[in-house]
Amino acid sequence: MKTSLRLHLAALLLATFTCLPASAQEGRSSHIDSEGNELIHHRVNDQGQAYSGYAPTVGSTSALSRSSQLTYHGGSVFSTPSVYLIWYGNWAQSNGTDTAAGQQIIRDFFSAIGGSPYFLINSHYVGSSNSITGSVTWTGKEASPGYSHGTVLSDANIATLVSDAISAGTLPKDTNGLYFVLTSSDVNESSGFCTQYCGWHTHGTISSSNLRYAFIGNAARCIASCAAQSTGPNGNAGVDGMVSVLAHELEEATTDADLNAWYARNGYENGDDCAWTFGTTYKAANGAFANMKLGTRDFLIQRNVDFRSTGGQYCDLSHK
Ligand SMILES: [Zn+2]
């Protein structure tokens, strides 16, 4: 009886806390949108670009300090997220970045990231109610709404783009889905793209369900702020820069889908701890820096927090 009451109280407390409106964690880079959703930022480049052949920032090889260490707060994680893409703006331009070839770089990334040594880092996150497989389902499902909301988007517009695609039947409503809104370089996100962030992820009620979505703009709009180098390993600096931000948002949404699962005392999620640091790099065929091969392509992707089997949390490119 006592045990059962205690369990009920615990459940009630948990329900109370998880139902509180979003409020920013101290130290975390984020903002609250007009609907009350917290949007967690991928901060702009604070490490400088890899100019004149100098490699991108390797980053610290020490264990994370206590305030940066990730702990589990009881919320949902994605066992295997299903990825949907919304190509906003014009992705058939002749500017060398908002192109069909640029889109293919991102599709190839999503089809190869699941099960990679890099993404399997997330499967070592312990203590969640459902486990993280380290796989990612690339659904191949996309929407291309053009400039349906103009060239300057608000946070609310991003959520609306997801809901538009679902209402139109272009994308399914999937509570196991992660919807990425990807903007061409002539589009701004007015809450701070290029100045406050390069991308963000959140969750919110869309079409009466709790859905997870993210914004990532083409880094060509502000290459020094949102890319680590001005030549990318796939010859498209803007899109190659986006890929690292996409990886960051993918791993954060997987481990902290509703912003109440894995994060640190300082408010950081796993990607934030390692943003703009790349570990050991090599030169791709075109001379740009890369640090991993996924499928047939070279990519330069930021490190992620690894729970090393020898103990401690470190920024790594694969599980150690
Ligand atoms: Zn982040």
XYZ file of C-alpha atoms and ligand atoms in Angstrom:
321
model
C 0.000 0.000 0.000
C 2.694 2.432 1.068
C 4.865 1.483 -1.881
C 1.984 1.889 -4.262
C 1.126 5.322 -2.845
C 4.742 6.385 -3.145
C 4.756 5.213 -6.751
C 1.594 7.176 -7.418
C 3.083 10.278 -5.831
C 6.240 9.820 -7.862
C 4.187 9.432 -11.026
C 2.152 12.518 -10.119
C 5.294 14.568 -9.468
C 6.820 13.374 -12.712
C 3.607 14.224 -14.588
C 3.537 17.675 -12.955
C 7.107 18.402 -13.953
C 6.838 17.089 -17.481
C 3.664 19.129 -18.068
C 5.191 22.423 -17.024
C 5.422 24.931 -19.860
C 8.824 25.142 -21.504
C 11.341 27.328 -19.763
C 14.949 27.759 -20.788
C 17.584 25.855 -18.804
C 20.174 28.191 -17.355
C 23.297 28.364 -19.523
C 21.612 26.709 -22.465
C 21.489 28.629 -25.734
C 17.821 28.637 -26.650
C 14.769 30.813 -26.948
C 11.031 30.403 -26.475
C 8.771 30.773 -29.522
C 5.329 32.391 -29.602
C 3.690 29.027 -28.816
C 5.792 28.562 -25.675
C 8.084 25.908 -27.194
C 11.745 26.085 -26.261
C 13.970 26.057 -29.356
C 17.419 24.692 -28.543
C 20.123 26.327 -30.610
C 23.145 25.027 -32.425
C 25.349 28.018 -31.629
C 27.241 29.853 -34.360
C 30.896 29.010 -35.001
C 32.942 30.083 -31.976
C 36.149 28.306 -33.118
C 36.980 30.114 -36.335
C 37.256 28.667 -39.805
C 39.943 26.404 -41.162
C 41.591 29.109 -43.248
C 44.737 28.638 -45.328
C 45.017 24.912 -44.849
C 44.958 24.942 -41.056
C 42.759 22.113 -39.850
C 39.471 22.747 -38.023
C 39.545 22.782 -34.224
C 40.364 19.338 -32.794
C 38.827 20.165 -29.400
C 39.605 19.028 -25.900
C 40.578 15.405 -25.332
C 39.848 15.630 -21.590
C 36.776 14.246 -19.870
C 33.871 16.688 -19.678
C 33.633 18.727 -16.509
C 30.824 17.963 -14.091
C 28.543 20.781 -15.223
C 28.796 19.611 -18.853
C 28.168 15.931 -18.133
C 24.916 14.554 -19.447
C 22.406 13.032 -17.088
C 19.063 11.458 -17.787
C 15.926 13.305 -16.724
C 13.337 10.639 -17.480
C 11.931 11.902 -20.781
C 11.542 10.343 -24.211
C 14.311 9.318 -26.537
C 13.965 8.045 -30.093
C 14.792 4.404 -30.350
C 15.210 4.748 -34.148
C 14.048 8.116 -35.502
C 12.414 8.356 -38.920
C 13.663 11.331 -40.910
C 11.501 13.566 -43.143
C 12.800 16.542 -45.113
C 11.100 19.797 -46.062
C 13.101 21.704 -48.693
C 12.028 25.294 -48.293
C 12.747 28.028 -50.836
C 14.409 27.193 -54.137
C 16.753 24.217 -54.262
C 17.248 24.434 -58.042
C 19.364 27.568 -58.234
C 22.525 28.123 -60.237
C 24.496 29.497 -57.274
C 26.425 26.271 -56.715
C 24.891 25.534 -53.332
C 21.060 25.482 -53.393
C 21.147 22.730 -55.982
C 19.842 19.249 -56.695
C 23.402 17.994 -56.121
C 23.365 19.761 -52.732
C 20.128 17.990 -51.808
C 21.701 14.672 -52.721
C 24.576 15.264 -50.276
C 22.005 15.539 -47.477
C 20.019 12.478 -48.615
C 23.244 10.478 -48.788
C 24.131 11.648 -45.281
C 20.771 10.494 -43.892
C 20.918 7.161 -45.664
C 24.386 6.408 -44.265
C 24.367 7.944 -40.766
C 22.319 5.175 -39.077
C 24.514 2.409 -37.714
C 27.702 4.369 -38.402
C 30.431 4.277 -35.716
C 29.660 7.968 -35.186
C 25.924 7.618 -34.589
C 26.321 4.396 -32.561
C 27.797 6.630 -29.827
C 24.168 7.447 -28.959
C 23.329 3.784 -28.344
C 25.577 3.864 -25.272
C 23.264 6.265 -23.467
C 22.028 4.294 -20.492
C 19.077 4.629 -18.141
C 16.357 5.519 -20.620
C 13.019 3.716 -20.592
C 13.486 2.707 -24.231
C 16.926 2.109 -25.643
C 18.554 3.962 -28.519
C 19.522 1.615 -31.328
C 21.965 3.887 -33.142
C 19.972 3.287 -36.325
C 18.185 6.004 -38.280
C 15.382 5.411 -40.761
C 15.739 7.609 -43.825
C 12.172 7.550 -45.133
C 12.977 9.157 -48.477
C 9.859 11.298 -47.919
C 10.211 14.981 -48.743
C 8.139 18.096 -49.272
C 9.069 21.105 -51.417
C 6.727 23.969 -50.522
C 8.686 26.634 -52.421
C 8.411 30.061 -50.776
C 4.933 29.423 -49.316
C 5.688 31.703 -46.350
C 7.987 34.181 -48.073
C 11.728 34.626 -47.704
C 11.736 35.526 -43.996
C 10.436 32.758 -41.753
C 9.394 33.009 -38.111
C 9.674 30.136 -35.648
C 5.918 29.642 -35.941
C 6.285 29.363 -39.731
C 8.642 26.394 -39.280
C 5.990 24.523 -37.282
C 3.385 25.544 -39.866
C 5.520 24.128 -42.688
C 5.483 20.749 -40.925
C 1.740 20.951 -40.398
C 1.180 22.113 -44.021
C 3.072 19.078 -45.354
C 1.028 16.738 -43.144
C -2.333 18.368 -44.034
C -1.472 18.203 -47.711
C -0.691 14.494 -47.358
C 2.853 15.046 -48.644
C 4.351 13.757 -45.384
C 2.749 11.377 -42.886
C 2.032 12.376 -39.295
C 4.619 10.302 -37.452
C 5.176 10.523 -33.689
C 8.401 8.617 -34.291
C 9.365 11.142 -36.953
C 11.902 13.918 -36.984
C 10.992 16.650 -39.465
C 13.816 18.825 -40.787
C 12.980 22.153 -42.408
C 15.941 23.000 -44.662
C 16.015 26.477 -46.160
C 17.839 27.659 -49.290
C 20.473 30.350 -48.753
C 18.203 33.234 -49.810
C 15.836 32.546 -46.897
C 16.202 33.921 -43.383
C 14.829 32.619 -40.098
C 14.223 35.864 -38.272
C 14.662 34.698 -34.682
C 18.440 34.545 -35.157
C 19.705 32.330 -37.972
C 23.378 33.207 -38.624
C 23.601 35.468 -35.557
C 22.282 33.385 -32.650
C 22.218 29.925 -34.163
C 22.800 27.781 -37.256
C 19.900 25.474 -36.466
C 17.604 24.419 -33.663
C 15.346 21.546 -32.615
C 12.216 21.350 -30.533
C 8.894 19.570 -30.185
C 5.354 20.891 -30.201
C 1.745 20.051 -30.840
C 1.178 19.809 -34.572
C -1.965 18.249 -36.047
C -2.973 17.343 -32.447
C 0.142 15.237 -31.843
C 3.466 15.819 -30.140
C 5.875 16.035 -33.077
C 9.609 16.725 -33.176
C 11.051 19.122 -35.714
C 14.151 21.129 -36.456
C 15.302 24.035 -38.570
C 18.633 24.135 -40.403
C 19.458 26.834 -42.936
C 21.938 26.585 -45.795
C 25.222 27.693 -44.191
C 26.158 29.485 -47.428
C 24.042 32.365 -46.124
C 26.742 33.035 -43.486
C 29.608 30.681 -44.184
C 31.918 32.079 -41.460
C 29.225 31.694 -38.791
C 27.718 28.339 -39.741
C 30.488 26.320 -41.430
C 33.918 25.257 -40.224
C 35.552 25.788 -43.615
C 34.898 27.710 -46.797
C 35.432 24.653 -49.045
C 33.477 21.522 -48.150
C 34.597 17.921 -48.750
C 31.735 17.481 -51.254
C 32.497 20.768 -52.988
C 29.438 22.561 -51.566
C 30.583 24.578 -48.556
C 27.065 25.638 -47.542
C 25.549 22.174 -47.633
C 28.688 20.494 -46.261
C 28.411 22.955 -43.364
C 24.731 22.103 -42.897
C 25.562 18.414 -42.551
C 27.472 18.947 -39.300
C 24.553 20.978 -37.936
C 22.130 18.266 -39.088
C 24.184 15.598 -37.300
C 24.119 17.741 -34.148
C 20.347 18.220 -34.254
C 19.770 14.563 -35.122
C 21.751 13.321 -32.125
C 20.160 15.856 -29.797
C 16.628 15.095 -30.932
C 17.355 11.359 -30.611
C 18.604 11.638 -27.027
C 16.382 14.550 -25.911
C 13.283 14.426 -28.112
C 11.042 16.486 -25.795
C 13.854 18.426 -24.071
C 13.396 16.442 -20.862
C 15.667 13.411 -21.361
C 19.448 13.784 -21.755
C 21.011 17.123 -20.905
C 23.640 18.534 -18.580
C 23.443 20.720 -15.484
C 24.522 23.675 -17.646
C 21.576 22.981 -19.967
C 23.737 21.550 -22.754
C 22.545 18.623 -24.810
C 25.060 16.138 -26.195
C 25.773 18.029 -29.434
C 26.327 21.331 -27.623
C 29.183 19.969 -25.550
C 31.185 19.189 -28.681
C 29.963 21.812 -31.182
C 32.587 23.141 -33.624
C 35.207 20.569 -32.591
C 36.149 17.827 -35.036
C 38.875 15.576 -33.598
C 41.315 14.064 -36.096
C 40.812 15.237 -39.663
C 42.211 14.268 -43.068
C 42.076 15.896 -46.479
C 39.326 14.881 -48.896
C 40.128 14.552 -52.622
C 39.365 18.252 -53.237
C 41.659 19.390 -50.408
C 38.899 20.225 -47.934
C 39.074 18.783 -44.442
C 36.966 15.767 -43.484
C 36.835 13.469 -40.479
C 34.652 10.541 -41.533
C 33.409 8.600 -44.490
C 29.698 7.744 -44.566
C 28.716 5.676 -47.579
C 30.878 6.903 -50.438
C 31.221 10.493 -49.232
C 33.635 12.320 -46.952
C 32.136 14.583 -44.308
C 33.374 16.983 -41.653
C 31.046 16.424 -38.701
C 31.369 17.691 -35.161
C 32.155 15.286 -32.327
C 29.500 13.965 -29.935
C 29.500 13.032 -26.246
C 30.581 9.427 -25.768
C 30.161 7.440 -22.558
C 33.494 5.687 -22.790
C 33.585 2.078 -21.701
C 36.509 3.010 -19.429
C 34.310 5.613 -17.696
C 33.876 9.341 -18.130
C 32.225 11.418 -20.838
C 34.309 12.663 -23.770
C 33.752 14.276 -27.135
C 34.486 11.511 -29.641
C 33.854 10.562 -33.267
C 33.145 6.912 -32.362
C 32.618 4.872 -29.203
C 35.762 4.206 -27.187
Zn 22.458 21.775 -29.682
